[in-house]
Short mmCIF file of C-alpha atoms in Angstrom, two decimals:
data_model
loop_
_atom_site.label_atom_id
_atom_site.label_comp_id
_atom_site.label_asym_id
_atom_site.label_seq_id
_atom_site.Cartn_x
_atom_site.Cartn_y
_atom_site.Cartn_z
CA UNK A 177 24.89 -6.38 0.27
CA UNK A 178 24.77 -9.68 1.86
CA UNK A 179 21.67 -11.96 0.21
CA UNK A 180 19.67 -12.57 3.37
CA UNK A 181 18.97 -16.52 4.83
CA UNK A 182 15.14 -17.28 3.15
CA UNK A 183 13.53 -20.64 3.34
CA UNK A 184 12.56 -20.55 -0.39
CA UNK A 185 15.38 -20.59 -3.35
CA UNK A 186 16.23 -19.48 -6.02
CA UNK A 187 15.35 -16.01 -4.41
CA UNK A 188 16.88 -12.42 -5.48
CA UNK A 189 16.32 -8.93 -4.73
CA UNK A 190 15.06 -5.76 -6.78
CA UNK A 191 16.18 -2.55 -4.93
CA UNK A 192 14.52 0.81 -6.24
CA UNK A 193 14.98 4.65 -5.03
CA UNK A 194 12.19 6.71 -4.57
CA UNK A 195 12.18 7.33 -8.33
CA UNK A 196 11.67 3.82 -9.37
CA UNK A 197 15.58 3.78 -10.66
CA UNK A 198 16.64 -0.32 -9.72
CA UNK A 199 19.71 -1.45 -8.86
CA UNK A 200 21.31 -2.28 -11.65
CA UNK A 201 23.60 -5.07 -10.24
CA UNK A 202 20.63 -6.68 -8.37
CA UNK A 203 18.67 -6.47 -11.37
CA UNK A 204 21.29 -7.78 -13.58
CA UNK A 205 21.69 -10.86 -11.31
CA UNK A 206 18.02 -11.76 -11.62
CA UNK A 207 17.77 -11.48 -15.11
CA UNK A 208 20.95 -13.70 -15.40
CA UNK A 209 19.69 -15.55 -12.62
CA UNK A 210 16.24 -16.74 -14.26
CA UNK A 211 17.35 -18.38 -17.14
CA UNK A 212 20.72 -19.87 -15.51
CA UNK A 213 17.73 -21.91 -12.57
CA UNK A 214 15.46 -23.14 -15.15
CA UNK A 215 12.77 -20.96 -13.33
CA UNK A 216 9.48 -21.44 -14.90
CA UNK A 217 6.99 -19.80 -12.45
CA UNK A 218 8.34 -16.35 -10.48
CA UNK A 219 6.51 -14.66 -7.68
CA UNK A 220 7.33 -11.34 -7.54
CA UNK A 221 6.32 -9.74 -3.69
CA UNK A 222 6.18 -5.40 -2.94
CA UNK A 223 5.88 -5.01 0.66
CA UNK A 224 4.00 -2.20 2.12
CA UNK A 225 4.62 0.06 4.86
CA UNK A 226 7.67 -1.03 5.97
CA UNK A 227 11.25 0.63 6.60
CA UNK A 228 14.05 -1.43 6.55
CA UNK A 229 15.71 -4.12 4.69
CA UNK A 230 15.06 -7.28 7.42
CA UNK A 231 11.36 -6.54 7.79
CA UNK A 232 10.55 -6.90 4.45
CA UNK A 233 12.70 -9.88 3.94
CA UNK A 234 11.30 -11.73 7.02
CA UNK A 235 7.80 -10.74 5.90
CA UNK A 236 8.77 -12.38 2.43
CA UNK A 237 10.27 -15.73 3.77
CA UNK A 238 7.75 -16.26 6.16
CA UNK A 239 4.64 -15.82 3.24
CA UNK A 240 6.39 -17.75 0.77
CA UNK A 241 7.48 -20.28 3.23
CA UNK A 242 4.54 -22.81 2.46
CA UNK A 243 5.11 -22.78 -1.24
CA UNK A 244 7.59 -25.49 -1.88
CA UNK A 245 5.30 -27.50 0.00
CA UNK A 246 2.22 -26.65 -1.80
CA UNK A 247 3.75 -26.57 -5.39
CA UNK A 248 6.91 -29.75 -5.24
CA UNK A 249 6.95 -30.03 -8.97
CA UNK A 250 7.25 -26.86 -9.63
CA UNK A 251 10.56 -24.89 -10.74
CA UNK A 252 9.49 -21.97 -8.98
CA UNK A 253 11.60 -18.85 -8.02
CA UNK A 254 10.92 -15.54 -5.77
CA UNK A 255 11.71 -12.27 -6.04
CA UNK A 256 11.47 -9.32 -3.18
CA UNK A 257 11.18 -5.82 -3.92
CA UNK A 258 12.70 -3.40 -1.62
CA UNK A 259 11.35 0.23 -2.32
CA UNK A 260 11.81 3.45 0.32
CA UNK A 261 8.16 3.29 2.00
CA UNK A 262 8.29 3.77 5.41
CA UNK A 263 6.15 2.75 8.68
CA UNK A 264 5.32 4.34 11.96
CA UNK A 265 6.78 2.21 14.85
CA UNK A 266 3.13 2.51 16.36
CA UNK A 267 2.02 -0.06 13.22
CA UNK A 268 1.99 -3.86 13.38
CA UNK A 269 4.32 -5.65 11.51
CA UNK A 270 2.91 -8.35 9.02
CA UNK A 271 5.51 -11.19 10.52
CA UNK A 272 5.28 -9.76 14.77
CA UNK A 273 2.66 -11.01 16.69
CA UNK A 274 0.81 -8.20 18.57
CA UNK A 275 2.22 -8.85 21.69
CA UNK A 276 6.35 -7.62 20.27
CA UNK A 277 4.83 -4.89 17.73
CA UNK A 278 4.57 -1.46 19.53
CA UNK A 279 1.81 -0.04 21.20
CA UNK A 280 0.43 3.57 20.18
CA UNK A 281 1.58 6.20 22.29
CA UNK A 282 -0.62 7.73 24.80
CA UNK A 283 0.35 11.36 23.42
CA UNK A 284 1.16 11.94 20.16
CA UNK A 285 4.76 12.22 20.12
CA UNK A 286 7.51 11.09 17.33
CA UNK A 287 9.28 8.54 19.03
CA UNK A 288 12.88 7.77 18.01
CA UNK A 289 12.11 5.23 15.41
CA UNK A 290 9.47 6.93 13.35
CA UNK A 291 11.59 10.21 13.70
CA UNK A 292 14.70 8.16 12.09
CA UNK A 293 12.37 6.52 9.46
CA UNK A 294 10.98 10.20 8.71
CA UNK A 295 14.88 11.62 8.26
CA UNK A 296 15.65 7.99 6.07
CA UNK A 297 12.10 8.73 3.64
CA UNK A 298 12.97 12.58 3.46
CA UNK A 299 16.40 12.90 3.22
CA UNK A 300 17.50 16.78 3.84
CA UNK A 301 15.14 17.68 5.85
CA UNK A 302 16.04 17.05 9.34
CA UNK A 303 15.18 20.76 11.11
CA UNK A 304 11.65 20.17 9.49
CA UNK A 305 11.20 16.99 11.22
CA UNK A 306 12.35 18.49 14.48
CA UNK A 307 9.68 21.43 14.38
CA UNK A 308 7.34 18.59 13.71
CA UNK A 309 8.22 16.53 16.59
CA UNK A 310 8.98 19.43 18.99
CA UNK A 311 4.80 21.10 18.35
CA UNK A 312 3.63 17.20 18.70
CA UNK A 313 5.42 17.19 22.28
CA UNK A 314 4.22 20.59 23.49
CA UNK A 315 0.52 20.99 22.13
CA UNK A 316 -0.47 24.29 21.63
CA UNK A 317 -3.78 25.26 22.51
CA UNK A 318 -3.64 27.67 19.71
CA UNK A 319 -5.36 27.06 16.21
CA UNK A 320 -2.85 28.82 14.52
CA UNK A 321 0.02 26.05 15.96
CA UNK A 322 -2.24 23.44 14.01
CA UNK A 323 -2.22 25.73 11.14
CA UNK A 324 1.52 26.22 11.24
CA UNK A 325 2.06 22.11 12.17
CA UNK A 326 -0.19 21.31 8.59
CA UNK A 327 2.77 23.53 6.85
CA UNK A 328 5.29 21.96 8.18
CA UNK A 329 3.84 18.69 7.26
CA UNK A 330 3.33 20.06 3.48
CA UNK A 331 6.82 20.74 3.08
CA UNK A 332 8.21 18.06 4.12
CA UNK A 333 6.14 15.66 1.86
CA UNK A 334 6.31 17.78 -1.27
CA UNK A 335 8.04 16.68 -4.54
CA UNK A 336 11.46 17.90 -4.91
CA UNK A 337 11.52 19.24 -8.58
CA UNK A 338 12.26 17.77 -11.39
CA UNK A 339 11.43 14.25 -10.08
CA UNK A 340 8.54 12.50 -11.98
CA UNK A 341 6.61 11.38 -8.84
CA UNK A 342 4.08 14.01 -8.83
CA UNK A 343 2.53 11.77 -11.90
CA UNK A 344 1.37 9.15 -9.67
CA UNK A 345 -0.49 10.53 -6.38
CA UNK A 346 -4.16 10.26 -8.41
CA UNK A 347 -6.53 7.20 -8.04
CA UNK A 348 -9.11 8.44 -10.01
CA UNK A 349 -8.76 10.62 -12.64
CA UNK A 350 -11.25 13.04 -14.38
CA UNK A 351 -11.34 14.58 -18.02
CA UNK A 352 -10.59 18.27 -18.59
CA UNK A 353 -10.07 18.24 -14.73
CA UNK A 354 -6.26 18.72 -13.76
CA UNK A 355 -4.53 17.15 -10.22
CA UNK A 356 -4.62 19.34 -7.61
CA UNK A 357 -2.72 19.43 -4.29
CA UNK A 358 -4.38 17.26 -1.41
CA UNK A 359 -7.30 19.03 0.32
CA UNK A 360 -5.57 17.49 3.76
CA UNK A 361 -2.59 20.38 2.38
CA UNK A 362 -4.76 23.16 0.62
CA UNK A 363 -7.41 23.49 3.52
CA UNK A 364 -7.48 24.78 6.99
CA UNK A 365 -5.15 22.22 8.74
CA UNK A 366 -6.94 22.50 11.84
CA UNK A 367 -10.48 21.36 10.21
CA UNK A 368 -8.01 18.07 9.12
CA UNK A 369 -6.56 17.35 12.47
CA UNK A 370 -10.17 17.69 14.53
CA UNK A 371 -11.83 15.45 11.59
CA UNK A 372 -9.00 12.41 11.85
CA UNK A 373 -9.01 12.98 15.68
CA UNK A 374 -13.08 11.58 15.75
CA UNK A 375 -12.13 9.29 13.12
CA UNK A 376 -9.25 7.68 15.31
CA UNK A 377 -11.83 7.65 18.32
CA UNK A 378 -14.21 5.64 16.46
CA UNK A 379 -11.38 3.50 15.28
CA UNK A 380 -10.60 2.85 19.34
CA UNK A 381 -14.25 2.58 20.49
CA UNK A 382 -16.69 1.73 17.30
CA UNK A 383 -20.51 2.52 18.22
CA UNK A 384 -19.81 5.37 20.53
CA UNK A 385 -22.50 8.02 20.51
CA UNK A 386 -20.82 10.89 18.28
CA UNK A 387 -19.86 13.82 20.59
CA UNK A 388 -19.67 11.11 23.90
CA UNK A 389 -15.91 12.71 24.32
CA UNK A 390 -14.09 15.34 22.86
CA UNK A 391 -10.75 14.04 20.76
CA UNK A 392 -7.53 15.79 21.10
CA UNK A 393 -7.09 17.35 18.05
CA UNK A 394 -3.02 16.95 18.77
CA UNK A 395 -4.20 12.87 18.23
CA UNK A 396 -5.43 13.97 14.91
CA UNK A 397 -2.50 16.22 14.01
CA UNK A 398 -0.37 13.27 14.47
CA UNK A 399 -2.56 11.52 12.18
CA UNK A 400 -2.29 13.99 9.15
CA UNK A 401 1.68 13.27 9.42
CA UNK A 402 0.64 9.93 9.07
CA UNK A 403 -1.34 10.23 6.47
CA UNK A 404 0.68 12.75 4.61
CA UNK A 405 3.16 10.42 5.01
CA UNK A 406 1.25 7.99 3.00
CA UNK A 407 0.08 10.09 0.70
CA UNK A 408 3.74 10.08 -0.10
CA UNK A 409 4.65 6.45 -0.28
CA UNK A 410 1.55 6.17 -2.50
CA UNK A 411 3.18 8.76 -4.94
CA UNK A 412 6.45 6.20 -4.72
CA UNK A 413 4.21 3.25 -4.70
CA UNK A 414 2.82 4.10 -8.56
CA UNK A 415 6.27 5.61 -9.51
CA UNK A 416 8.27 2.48 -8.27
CA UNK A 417 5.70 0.21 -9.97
CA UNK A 418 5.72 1.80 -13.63
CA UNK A 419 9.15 3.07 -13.71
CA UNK A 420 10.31 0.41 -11.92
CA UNK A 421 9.08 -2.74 -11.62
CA UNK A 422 7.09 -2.65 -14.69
CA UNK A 423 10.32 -1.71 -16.86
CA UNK A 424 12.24 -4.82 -15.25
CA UNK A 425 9.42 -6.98 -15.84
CA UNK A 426 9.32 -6.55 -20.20
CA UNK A 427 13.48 -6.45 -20.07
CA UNK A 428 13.37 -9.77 -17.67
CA UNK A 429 10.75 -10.97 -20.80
CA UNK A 430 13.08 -9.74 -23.36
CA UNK A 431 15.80 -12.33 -21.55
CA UNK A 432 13.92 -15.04 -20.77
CA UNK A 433 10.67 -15.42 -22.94
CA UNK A 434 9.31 -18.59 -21.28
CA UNK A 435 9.21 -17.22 -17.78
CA UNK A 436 5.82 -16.87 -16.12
CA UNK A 437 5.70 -13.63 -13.62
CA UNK A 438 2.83 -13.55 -10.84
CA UNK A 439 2.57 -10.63 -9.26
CA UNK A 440 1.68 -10.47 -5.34
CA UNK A 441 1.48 -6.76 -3.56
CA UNK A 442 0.62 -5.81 0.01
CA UNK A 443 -1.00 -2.42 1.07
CA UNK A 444 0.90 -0.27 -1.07
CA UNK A 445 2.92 -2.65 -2.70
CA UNK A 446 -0.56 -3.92 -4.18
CA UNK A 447 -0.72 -0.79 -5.73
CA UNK A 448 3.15 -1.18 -6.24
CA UNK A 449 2.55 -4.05 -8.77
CA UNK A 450 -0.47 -2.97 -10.36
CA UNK A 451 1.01 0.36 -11.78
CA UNK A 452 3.78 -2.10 -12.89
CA UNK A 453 1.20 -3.62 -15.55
CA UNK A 454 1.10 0.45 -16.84
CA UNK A 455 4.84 0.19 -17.03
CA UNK A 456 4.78 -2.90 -19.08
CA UNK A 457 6.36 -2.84 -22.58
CA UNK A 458 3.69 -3.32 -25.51
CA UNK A 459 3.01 -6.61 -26.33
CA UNK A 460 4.72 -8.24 -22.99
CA UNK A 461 2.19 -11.26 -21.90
CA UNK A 462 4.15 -12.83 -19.46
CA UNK A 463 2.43 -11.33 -16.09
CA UNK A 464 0.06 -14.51 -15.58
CA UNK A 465 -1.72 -13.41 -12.29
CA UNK A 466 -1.76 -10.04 -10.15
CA UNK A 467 -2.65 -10.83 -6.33
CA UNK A 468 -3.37 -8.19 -4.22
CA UNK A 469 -3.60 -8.10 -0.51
CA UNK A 470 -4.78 -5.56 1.42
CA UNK A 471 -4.74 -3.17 -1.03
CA UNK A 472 -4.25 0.68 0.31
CA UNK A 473 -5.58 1.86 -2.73
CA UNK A 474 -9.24 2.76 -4.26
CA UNK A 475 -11.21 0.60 -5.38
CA UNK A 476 -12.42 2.10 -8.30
CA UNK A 477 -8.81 2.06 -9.75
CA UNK A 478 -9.58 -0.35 -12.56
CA UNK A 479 -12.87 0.78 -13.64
CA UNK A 480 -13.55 3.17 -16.81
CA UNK A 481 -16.19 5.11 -14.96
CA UNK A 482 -16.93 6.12 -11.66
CA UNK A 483 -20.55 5.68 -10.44
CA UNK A 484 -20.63 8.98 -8.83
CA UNK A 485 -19.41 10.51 -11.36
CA UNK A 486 -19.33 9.43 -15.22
CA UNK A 487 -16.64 12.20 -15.86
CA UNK A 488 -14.24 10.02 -14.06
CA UNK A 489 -12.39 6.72 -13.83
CA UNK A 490 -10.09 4.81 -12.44
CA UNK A 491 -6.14 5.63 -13.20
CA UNK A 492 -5.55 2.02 -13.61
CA UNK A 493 -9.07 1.52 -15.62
CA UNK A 494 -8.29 -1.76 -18.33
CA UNK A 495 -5.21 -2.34 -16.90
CA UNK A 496 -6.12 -5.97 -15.59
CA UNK A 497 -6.36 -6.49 -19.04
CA UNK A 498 -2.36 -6.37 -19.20
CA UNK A 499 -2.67 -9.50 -16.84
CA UNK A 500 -2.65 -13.07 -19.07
CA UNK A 501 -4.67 -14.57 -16.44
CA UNK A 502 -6.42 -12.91 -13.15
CA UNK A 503 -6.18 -10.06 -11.22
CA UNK A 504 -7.16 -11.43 -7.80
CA UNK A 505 -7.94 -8.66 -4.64
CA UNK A 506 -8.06 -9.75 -1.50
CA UNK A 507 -10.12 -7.97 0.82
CA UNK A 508 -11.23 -8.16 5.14
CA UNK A 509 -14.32 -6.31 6.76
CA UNK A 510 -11.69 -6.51 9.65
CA UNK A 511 -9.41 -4.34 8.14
CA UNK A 512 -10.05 -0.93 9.72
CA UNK A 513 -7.27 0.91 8.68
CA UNK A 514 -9.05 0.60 5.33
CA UNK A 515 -12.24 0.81 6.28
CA UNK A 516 -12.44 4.11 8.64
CA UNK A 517 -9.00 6.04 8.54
CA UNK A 518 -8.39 5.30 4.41
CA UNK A 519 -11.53 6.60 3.39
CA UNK A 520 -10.80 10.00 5.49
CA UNK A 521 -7.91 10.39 3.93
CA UNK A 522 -8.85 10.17 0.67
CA UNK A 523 -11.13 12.46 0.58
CA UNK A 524 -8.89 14.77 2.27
CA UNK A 525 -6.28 14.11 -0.35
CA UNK A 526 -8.82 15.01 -3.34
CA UNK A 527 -9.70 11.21 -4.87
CA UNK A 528 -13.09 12.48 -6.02
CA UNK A 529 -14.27 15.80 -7.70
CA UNK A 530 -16.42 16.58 -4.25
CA UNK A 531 -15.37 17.22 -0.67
CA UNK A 532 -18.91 17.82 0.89
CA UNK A 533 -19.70 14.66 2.40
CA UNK A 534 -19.98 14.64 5.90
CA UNK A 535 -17.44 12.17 7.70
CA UNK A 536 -19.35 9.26 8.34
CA UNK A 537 -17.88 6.06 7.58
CA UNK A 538 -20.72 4.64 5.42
CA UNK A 539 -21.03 7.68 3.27
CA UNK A 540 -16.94 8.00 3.04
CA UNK A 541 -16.53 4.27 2.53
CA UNK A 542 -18.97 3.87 -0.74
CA UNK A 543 -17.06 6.61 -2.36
CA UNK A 544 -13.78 6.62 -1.08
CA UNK A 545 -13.21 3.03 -0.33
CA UNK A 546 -9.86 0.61 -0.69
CA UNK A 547 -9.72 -1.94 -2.38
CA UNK A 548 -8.45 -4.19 0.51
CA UNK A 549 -12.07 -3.05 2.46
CA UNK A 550 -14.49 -4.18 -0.13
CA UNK A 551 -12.75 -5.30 -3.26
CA UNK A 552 -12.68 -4.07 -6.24
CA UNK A 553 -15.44 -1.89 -7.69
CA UNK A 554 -17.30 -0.64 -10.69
CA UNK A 555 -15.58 -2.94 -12.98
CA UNK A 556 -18.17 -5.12 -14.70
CA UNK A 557 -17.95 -8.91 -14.77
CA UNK A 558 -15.66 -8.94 -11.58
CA UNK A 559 -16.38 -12.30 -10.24
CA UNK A 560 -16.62 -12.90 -5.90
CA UNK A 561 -15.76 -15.85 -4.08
CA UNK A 562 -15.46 -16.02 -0.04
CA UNK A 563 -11.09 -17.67 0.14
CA UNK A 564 -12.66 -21.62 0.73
CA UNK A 565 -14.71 -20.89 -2.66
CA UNK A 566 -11.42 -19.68 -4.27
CA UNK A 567 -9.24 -22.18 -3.01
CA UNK A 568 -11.96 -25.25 -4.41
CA UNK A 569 -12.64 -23.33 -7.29
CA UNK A 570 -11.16 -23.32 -10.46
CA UNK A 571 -10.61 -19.42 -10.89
CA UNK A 572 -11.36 -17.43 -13.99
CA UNK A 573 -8.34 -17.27 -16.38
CA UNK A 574 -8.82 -13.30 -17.02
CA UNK A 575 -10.54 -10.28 -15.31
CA UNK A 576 -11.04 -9.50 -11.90
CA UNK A 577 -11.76 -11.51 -8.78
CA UNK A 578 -12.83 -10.18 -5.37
CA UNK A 579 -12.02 -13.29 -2.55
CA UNK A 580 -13.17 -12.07 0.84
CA UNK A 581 -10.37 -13.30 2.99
CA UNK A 582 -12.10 -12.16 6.19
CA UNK A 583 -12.54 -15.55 7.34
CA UNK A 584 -8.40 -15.62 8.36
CA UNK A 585 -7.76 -11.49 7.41
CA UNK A 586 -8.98 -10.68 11.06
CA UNK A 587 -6.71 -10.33 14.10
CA UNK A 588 -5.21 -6.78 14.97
CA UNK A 589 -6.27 -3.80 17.50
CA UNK A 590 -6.86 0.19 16.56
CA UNK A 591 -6.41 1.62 14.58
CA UNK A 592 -5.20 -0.75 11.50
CA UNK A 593 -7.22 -3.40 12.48
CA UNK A 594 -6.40 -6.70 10.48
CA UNK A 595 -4.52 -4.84 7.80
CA UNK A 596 -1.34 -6.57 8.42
CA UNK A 597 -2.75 -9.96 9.29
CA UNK A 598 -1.72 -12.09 6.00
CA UNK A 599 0.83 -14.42 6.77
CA UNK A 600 -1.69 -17.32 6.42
CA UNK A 601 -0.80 -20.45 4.14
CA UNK A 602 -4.48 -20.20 2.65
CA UNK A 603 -3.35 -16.81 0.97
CA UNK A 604 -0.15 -18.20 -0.11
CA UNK A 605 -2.38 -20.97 -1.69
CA UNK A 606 -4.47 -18.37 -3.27
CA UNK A 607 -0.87 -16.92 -5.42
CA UNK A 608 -0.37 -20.00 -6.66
CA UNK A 609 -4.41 -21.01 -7.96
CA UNK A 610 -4.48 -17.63 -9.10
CA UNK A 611 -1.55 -18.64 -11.48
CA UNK A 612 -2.27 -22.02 -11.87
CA UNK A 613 0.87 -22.91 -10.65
CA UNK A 614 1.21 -27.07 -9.76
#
């Protein structure tokens, strides 16, 4: 593997299966690597949604980009993490403007890309795929075609046994109360498609009087792949990060003490390298700021208790405690794949003990909110600052930190919305206050 042409240096790679296994001559180079540059300050950035090896790398280069610039005297050095997510080739890509990324389809097919990222994400299971595509293309008018399609969809996103990722598909977590499958899986799929298929029209034209059309419920069906999808990568997401990335982190402390790590995640790479502070070895302090952007995760994941619930709390509750410095969310009214769509989903995929509420997008987003919508929740003494506040002030050196980056977090269409919209220098500003890096 060729080391790709970045503006910033010294930069490596950390490559990691589904499992959160690395590659062991990558990750032997960077912990080599480290000590042999003199590296004092290392930025460590997880990608998202993404699906091959030259997205995430140009999404990398151009974020980091301003750095050197911003920070001259520092000895600073960059790592990208390349983990098997994968994105629909409807989805904006973080370094495209909108005019190159794809448009949505106007029916709900599997075009070729997303049906080769599908047989790349689930190896093996090429025939399933095919059924997939082949009832998205012909659009049943039965119900039991959606019921059938919502099968298909649960097999091919299912654990194969005995791999450990099962472990990390929960949020929240509840005591005496075991993980059950997603309700988007264990209830009538039909009910799932129609209730994504009015989300996604809301998405497209906000304020509409409710019942003004009547959405395909094929739209939503392509939807649940999507999300099941997701609800996938966010199983890799928290595997990659504790397994993984964590793991790497207290051997890469073990070989080069004096190194300060900072931590930088997007969608569900935020979540990514916040598991990774689970994953760290007892006693391992060098992780000197988390910054998250966009998170596609909840945002009660830190806190001990839910407020709808005192039974429950977050999976990752005292985790930012791990952090010798802040953990820093970044979060964008603008971003509506978080705000609308996420909150569906989670319900659908069980993230709270009740699945009563009706979908309405206040309701769903108090409850079943991301992080990257509103911040982060229910975790007392969290501090808030709007990105020019963060940027003059001098942020806390531990706990949590809400910025509201909505003032540059902004531009995108339907259905994400601004959720890929972070390639701004202000946020790469924001990685380095957050670790006081100079």
């Amino acid at each position: 593997m060729a080391d790709p042409a970045m503006s910033v240096t010294p930069y490596w790679e950390l490559v990691f299966d589904a499992d959160g296994d690395p590659e062991s001559r990558l990750r032997d180079r960077l912990l080599a690597g480290v000590s042999e540059r003199g590296v004092r300050d290392l930025i460590v950035f997880a990608h998202g949604w993404n699906n091959d090896r030259s997205g995430a790398t140009r999404l990398y280069d151009r974020f980091l980009a301003p750095v050197p610039r911003l920070a001259p005297a520092a000895r600073i050095g960059y790592v990208g993490v390349l983990w098997p997510a994968m994105r629909f080739a409807d989805e904006p890509i973080p370094d495209f403007p909108r005019a190159v990324a794809a448009d949505p389809p106007g029916r709900p097919v599997l075009d070729k890309d997303t049906r080769h990222a599908l047989l790349e994400t689930f190896p093996g299971r090429a025939i399933l795929v095919d059924q997939i595509a082949r009832l998205l293309e012909q659009q049943p008018p039965e119900e039991a075609e959606l019921e059938e399609f919502g099968r298909l969809v649960r097999t091919l996103v299912e654990v194969v046994a005995p791999g450990p990722q099962a472990l990390f598909a929960a949020d929240t977590v509840a005591e005496g109360v075991p993980q059950s499958e997603p309700e988007m899986f264990a209830g009538p799929s039909a009910a799932a498609c129609e209730e994504f298929a009015r989300a996604l029209t809301e998405c497209e034209a906000p304020g509409s009087p409710r019942g003004f059309t009547i959405p395909n419920p094929w739209h939503g069906a392509h939807e649940l792949l999507r999300q099941a999808t997701y609800y996938a990568m966010k199983r890799r997401a928290g595997t990659v990060g504790e397994r993984g990335l964590g793991r790497v982190v207290g051997q890469l402390a073990e070989a080069s003490p004096g190194v300060r790590v900072h931590l930088v995640g997007h969608s569900f790479g935020a979540r990514l390298v916040s598991f990774a502070l689970r994953g760290l070895p007892e006693g391992v302090r060098t992780v000197k700021s988390v910054t998250l952007l966009q998170g596609a995760f909840s945002h009660y994941a830190f806190a001990a208790r839910l407020p709808h619930d005192a039974r429950a709390g977050g999976v990752l509750q005292g985790q930012q405690n791990r952090v010798d410095g802040p953990l820093v969310c970044c979060h964008s009214r603008h971003d509506t794949a978080l705000g609308t769509v996420y909150p569906l989903a989670s319900r659908m995929a069980g993230d709270s003990r009740s699945a009563a509420e009706p979908v309405l997008r206040r309701a769903l987003g108090a409850k079943w909110g991301a992080m990257g919508h509103d911040g982060v929740q229910a975790v007392p003494g969290t501090r808030a600052y709007t990105l020019a506040e963060a940027l003059k002030a001098k942020l806390p050196a531990s706990g949590c930190v809400n910025v509201d980056a909505a003032a540059v977090v902004r531009r995108g269409g339907p259905p994400a919305g601004a959720h890929s919209d972070i390639l701004h220098a202000e946020l790469a500003r924001l990685v380095l206050a957050a670790g006081r890096v100079r």
